[in-house]
C-alpha cells in the first residue's frame, strides 16, 4: 500500500434508515383513505417492515397543501391503537404530529421518534414536552399551515434561509433542554417550497449537514418529483423517481429517507451500499 492509498482510504458510510409511511388519514395526498381501519393499517405497516422499513411513521393528520386541521383528540384516536400494536411487535415507530399532547401520548404508547413537520412552530408546548420524553425529535423546516404554505415560499436564498431557520429551531430546542443527540433536522421538502426550491435544497444538503445534525429527507411522491414525469396517471408512478432521490440522498450523507414504497427505495439503497463499498474497498 503506498502513501496515496492510505490518504484516500475511508470506511463505507452506513445506508440511510428507511422510514415507511403509514398515513391513517382519510385525505393524505397520495395514500389518504387506504389504511383507516386499525387492522388494515397494522397489516400494511408489518408489510412495509418486512420489505425493509427500519421505522414506521404513523400520521393521523394530513399535511397536503390546503388540508383542514384535525383535533388532537381525533388524531390520537387514529394513531394510538396502531402505535401500540406496532410497538408491541417490536417495530420502531415514529409519530408524525404537530401536537404536543399527541407527542406525549404517542411516546407513552411506545413511539420512539416524534416527527414534527412544523418544527415545533405549530404548538408552543412542543419543545417542553419533547424535553421531558425519551424520544428522538425530527425538526422540519416549516413556515405555516398547509392552507397558507404556498404563499410562504418566498426566499432570498432558499438554502441559506432554510439553514438559518433550522439553526434557530435547533438552538431553541437545546435551550429547552432537548438532548442534542436526539435531534434530526429535515428541510421540509414541499412545505412552503416551490418545485425548483426543493431541488436546490437537495443539491446542497452539504450546507444543512454543516449544522452538525443527522438529516431526514421526505421527497416521496411529492409534486416536485411528479413534475419530472410525463403523462402521469397514478401516484405510484412517482416511486421509481423517489427511489433515485433516496440513493442520491444517501450519497449526500442523509440519515434517513421517508418513503411510501419501501421496496423500490430498499433496492436503490442496496445499489448505493454496493457502490459505496466499491468506492472504499
Ligand atoms: N412530508 C410529509 C409528511 N411528513 N415528515 C418529514 N419528516 N419530512 C417530510 O418531508 C414529510 C413528513 C407530507 O407527505 P405525506 O402526506 O405523503 O405524508
mmCIF file of N, CA and C in Angstrom, residues 89-142:
data_model
loop_
_atom_site.group_PDB
_atom_site.id
_atom_site.type_symbol
_atom_site.label_atom_id
_atom_site.label_comp_id
_atom_site.label_asym_id
_atom_site.label_seq_id
_atom_site.Cartn_x
_atom_site.Cartn_y
_atom_site.Cartn_z
ATOM 1 N N UNK A 89 -45.112 -5.272 18.801
ATOM 2 C CA UNK A 89 -44.489 -6.284 17.934
ATOM 3 C C UNK A 89 -43.004 -6.001 17.704
ATOM 4 N N UNK A 90 -42.471 -5.020 18.429
ATOM 5 C CA UNK A 90 -41.034 -4.743 18.342
ATOM 6 C C UNK A 90 -40.638 -3.909 17.135
ATOM 7 N N UNK A 91 -41.615 -3.255 16.503
ATOM 8 C CA UNK A 91 -41.310 -2.405 15.337
ATOM 9 C C UNK A 91 -41.057 -0.975 15.828
ATOM 10 N N UNK A 92 -39.999 -0.359 15.317
ATOM 11 C CA UNK A 92 -39.687 1.014 15.730
ATOM 12 C C UNK A 92 -40.690 1.983 15.097
ATOM 13 N N UNK A 93 -41.325 2.771 15.941
ATOM 14 C CA UNK A 93 -42.397 3.638 15.454
ATOM 15 C C UNK A 93 -42.063 5.106 15.674
ATOM 16 N N UNK A 94 -42.386 5.879 14.645
ATOM 17 C CA UNK A 94 -42.307 7.327 14.764
ATOM 18 C C UNK A 94 -43.729 7.855 14.569
ATOM 19 N N UNK A 95 -44.055 8.980 15.194
ATOM 20 C CA UNK A 95 -45.388 9.545 15.005
ATOM 21 C C UNK A 95 -45.260 10.946 14.420
ATOM 22 N N UNK A 96 -45.983 11.132 13.319
ATOM 23 C CA UNK A 96 -45.950 12.382 12.574
ATOM 24 C C UNK A 96 -47.028 13.290 13.160
ATOM 25 N N UNK A 97 -46.606 14.238 13.994
ATOM 26 C CA UNK A 97 -47.596 15.107 14.642
ATOM 27 C C UNK A 97 -47.033 16.494 14.920
ATOM 28 N N UNK A 98 -47.939 17.471 14.930
ATOM 29 C CA UNK A 98 -47.560 18.843 15.310
ATOM 30 C C UNK A 98 -48.108 19.170 16.689
ATOM 31 N N UNK A 99 -48.769 18.197 17.329
ATOM 32 C CA UNK A 99 -49.433 18.451 18.617
ATOM 33 C C UNK A 99 -48.661 17.840 19.773
ATOM 34 N N UNK A 100 -48.388 18.663 20.787
ATOM 35 C CA UNK A 100 -47.603 18.161 21.919
ATOM 36 C C UNK A 100 -48.359 17.098 22.703
ATOM 37 N N UNK A 101 -49.699 17.216 22.783
ATOM 38 C CA UNK A 101 -50.441 16.197 23.543
ATOM 39 C C UNK A 101 -50.365 14.848 22.820
ATOM 40 N N UNK A 102 -50.414 14.897 21.498
ATOM 41 C CA UNK A 102 -50.273 13.651 20.723
ATOM 42 C C UNK A 102 -48.858 13.105 20.863
ATOM 43 N N UNK A 103 -47.866 13.995 20.878
ATOM 44 C CA UNK A 103 -46.471 13.549 21.037
ATOM 45 C C UNK A 103 -46.314 12.789 22.350
ATOM 46 N N UNK A 104 -46.853 13.341 23.417
ATOM 47 C CA UNK A 104 -46.719 12.689 24.724
ATOM 48 C C UNK A 104 -47.449 11.333 24.736
ATOM 49 N N UNK A 105 -48.691 11.346 24.236
ATOM 50 C CA UNK A 105 -49.477 10.107 24.228
ATOM 51 C C UNK A 105 -48.812 9.052 23.340
ATOM 52 N N UNK A 106 -48.218 9.491 22.231
ATOM 53 C CA UNK A 106 -47.558 8.551 21.310
ATOM 54 C C UNK A 106 -46.338 7.927 21.985
ATOM 55 N N UNK A 107 -45.570 8.751 22.704
ATOM 56 C CA UNK A 107 -44.386 8.218 23.406
ATOM 57 C C UNK A 107 -44.829 7.202 24.452
ATOM 58 N N UNK A 108 -45.917 7.517 25.157
ATOM 59 C CA UNK A 108 -46.427 6.576 26.177
ATOM 60 C C UNK A 108 -46.915 5.275 25.528
ATOM 61 N N UNK A 109 -47.389 5.383 24.283
ATOM 62 C CA UNK A 109 -47.882 4.196 23.573
ATOM 63 C C UNK A 109 -46.738 3.402 22.923
ATOM 64 N N UNK A 110 -45.507 3.934 23.003
ATOM 65 C CA UNK A 110 -44.363 3.161 22.513
ATOM 66 C C UNK A 110 -43.580 3.794 21.376
ATOM 67 N N UNK A 111 -43.996 4.966 20.883
ATOM 68 C CA UNK A 111 -43.237 5.604 19.791
ATOM 69 C C UNK A 111 -41.878 6.073 20.314
ATOM 70 N N UNK A 112 -40.837 5.906 19.494
ATOM 71 C CA UNK A 112 -39.521 6.361 19.947
ATOM 72 C C UNK A 112 -39.026 7.576 19.171
ATOM 73 N N UNK A 113 -39.829 8.013 18.194
ATOM 74 C CA UNK A 113 -39.471 9.223 17.434
ATOM 75 C C UNK A 113 -40.731 10.080 17.298
ATOM 76 N N UNK A 114 -40.588 11.384 17.513
ATOM 77 C CA UNK A 114 -41.660 12.324 17.176
ATOM 78 C C UNK A 114 -41.191 13.094 15.944
ATOM 79 N N UNK A 115 -42.015 13.014 14.915
ATOM 80 C CA UNK A 115 -41.707 13.625 13.625
ATOM 81 C C UNK A 115 -42.645 14.817 13.450
ATOM 82 N N UNK A 116 -42.091 16.013 13.615
ATOM 83 C CA UNK A 116 -42.927 17.221 13.653
ATOM 84 C C UNK A 116 -42.647 18.084 12.430
ATOM 85 N N UNK A 117 -43.541 18.032 11.440
ATOM 86 C CA UNK A 117 -43.307 18.803 10.207
ATOM 87 C C UNK A 117 -43.327 20.306 10.460
ATOM 88 N N UNK A 118 -43.896 20.727 11.589
ATOM 89 C CA UNK A 118 -43.929 22.163 11.882
ATOM 90 C C UNK A 118 -42.682 22.605 12.641
ATOM 91 N N UNK A 119 -41.796 21.668 12.942
ATOM 92 C CA UNK A 119 -40.576 22.023 13.669
ATOM 93 C C UNK A 119 -40.849 22.664 15.013
ATOM 94 N N UNK A 120 -42.020 22.407 15.583
ATOM 95 C CA UNK A 120 -42.359 22.958 16.901
ATOM 96 C C UNK A 120 -43.117 24.277 16.828
ATOM 97 N N UNK A 121 -43.252 24.820 15.600
ATOM 98 C CA UNK A 121 -43.874 26.146 15.486
ATOM 99 C C UNK A 121 -45.396 26.113 15.593
ATOM 100 N N UNK A 122 -45.991 24.932 15.423
ATOM 101 C CA UNK A 122 -47.456 24.860 15.461
ATOM 102 C C UNK A 122 -47.989 24.732 16.885
ATOM 103 N N UNK A 123 -47.129 24.402 17.848
ATOM 104 C CA UNK A 123 -47.604 24.174 19.218
ATOM 105 C C UNK A 123 -46.512 24.636 20.182
ATOM 106 N N UNK A 124 -46.803 25.697 20.912
ATOM 107 C CA UNK A 124 -45.745 26.277 21.750
ATOM 108 C C UNK A 124 -45.343 25.392 22.930
ATOM 109 N N UNK A 125 -46.106 24.342 23.169
ATOM 110 C CA UNK A 125 -45.750 23.405 24.246
ATOM 111 C C UNK A 125 -44.807 22.298 23.768
ATOM 112 N N UNK A 126 -44.613 22.211 22.452
ATOM 113 C CA UNK A 126 -43.922 21.030 21.907
ATOM 114 C C UNK A 126 -42.519 20.830 22.513
ATOM 115 N N UNK A 127 -41.693 21.865 22.567
ATOM 116 C CA UNK A 127 -40.297 21.657 22.998
ATOM 117 C C UNK A 127 -40.230 21.251 24.476
ATOM 118 N N UNK A 128 -41.119 21.837 25.280
ATOM 119 C CA UNK A 128 -41.138 21.473 26.710
ATOM 120 C C UNK A 128 -41.501 19.990 26.846
ATOM 121 N N UNK A 129 -42.504 19.581 26.082
ATOM 122 C CA UNK A 129 -42.933 18.175 26.146
ATOM 123 C C UNK A 129 -41.814 17.255 25.638
ATOM 124 N N UNK A 130 -41.205 17.618 24.520
ATOM 125 C CA UNK A 130 -40.137 16.756 23.967
ATOM 126 C C UNK A 130 -38.994 16.619 24.974
ATOM 127 N N UNK A 131 -38.664 17.722 25.660
ATOM 128 C CA UNK A 131 -37.536 17.651 26.609
ATOM 129 C C UNK A 131 -37.845 16.720 27.776
ATOM 130 N N UNK A 132 -39.135 16.428 27.992
ATOM 131 C CA UNK A 132 -39.494 15.554 29.114
ATOM 132 C C UNK A 132 -39.648 14.094 28.678
ATOM 133 N N UNK A 133 -39.485 13.823 27.372
ATOM 134 C CA UNK A 133 -39.707 12.459 26.867
ATOM 135 C C UNK A 133 -38.395 11.814 26.418
ATOM 136 N N UNK A 134 -38.389 10.481 26.403
ATOM 137 C CA UNK A 134 -37.227 9.732 25.897
ATOM 138 C C UNK A 134 -37.454 9.432 24.421
ATOM 139 N N UNK A 135 -37.398 10.455 23.587
ATOM 140 C CA UNK A 135 -37.648 10.242 22.153
ATOM 141 C C UNK A 135 -36.645 11.024 21.307
ATOM 142 N N UNK A 136 -36.450 10.557 20.058
ATOM 143 C CA UNK A 136 -35.749 11.372 19.071
ATOM 144 C C UNK A 136 -36.783 12.340 18.499
ATOM 145 N N UNK A 137 -36.299 13.486 18.007
ATOM 146 C CA UNK A 137 -37.230 14.506 17.515
ATOM 147 C C UNK A 137 -36.771 14.977 16.139
ATOM 148 N N UNK A 138 -37.652 14.822 15.158
ATOM 149 C CA UNK A 138 -37.343 15.323 13.807
ATOM 150 C C UNK A 138 -37.930 16.718 13.688
ATOM 151 N N UNK A 139 -37.040 17.686 13.533
ATOM 152 C CA UNK A 139 -37.461 19.084 13.442
ATOM 153 C C UNK A 139 -37.362 19.506 11.972
ATOM 154 N N UNK A 140 -38.520 19.791 11.392
ATOM 155 C CA UNK A 140 -38.546 20.151 9.966
ATOM 156 C C UNK A 140 -38.608 21.655 9.777
ATOM 157 N N UNK A 141 -38.128 22.066 8.600
ATOM 158 C CA UNK A 141 -38.293 23.481 8.244
ATOM 159 C C UNK A 141 -39.746 23.715 7.848
ATOM 160 N N UNK A 142 -40.337 24.752 8.376
ATOM 161 C CA UNK A 142 -41.779 24.996 8.199
ATOM 162 C C UNK A 142 -42.046 26.481 8.338
#
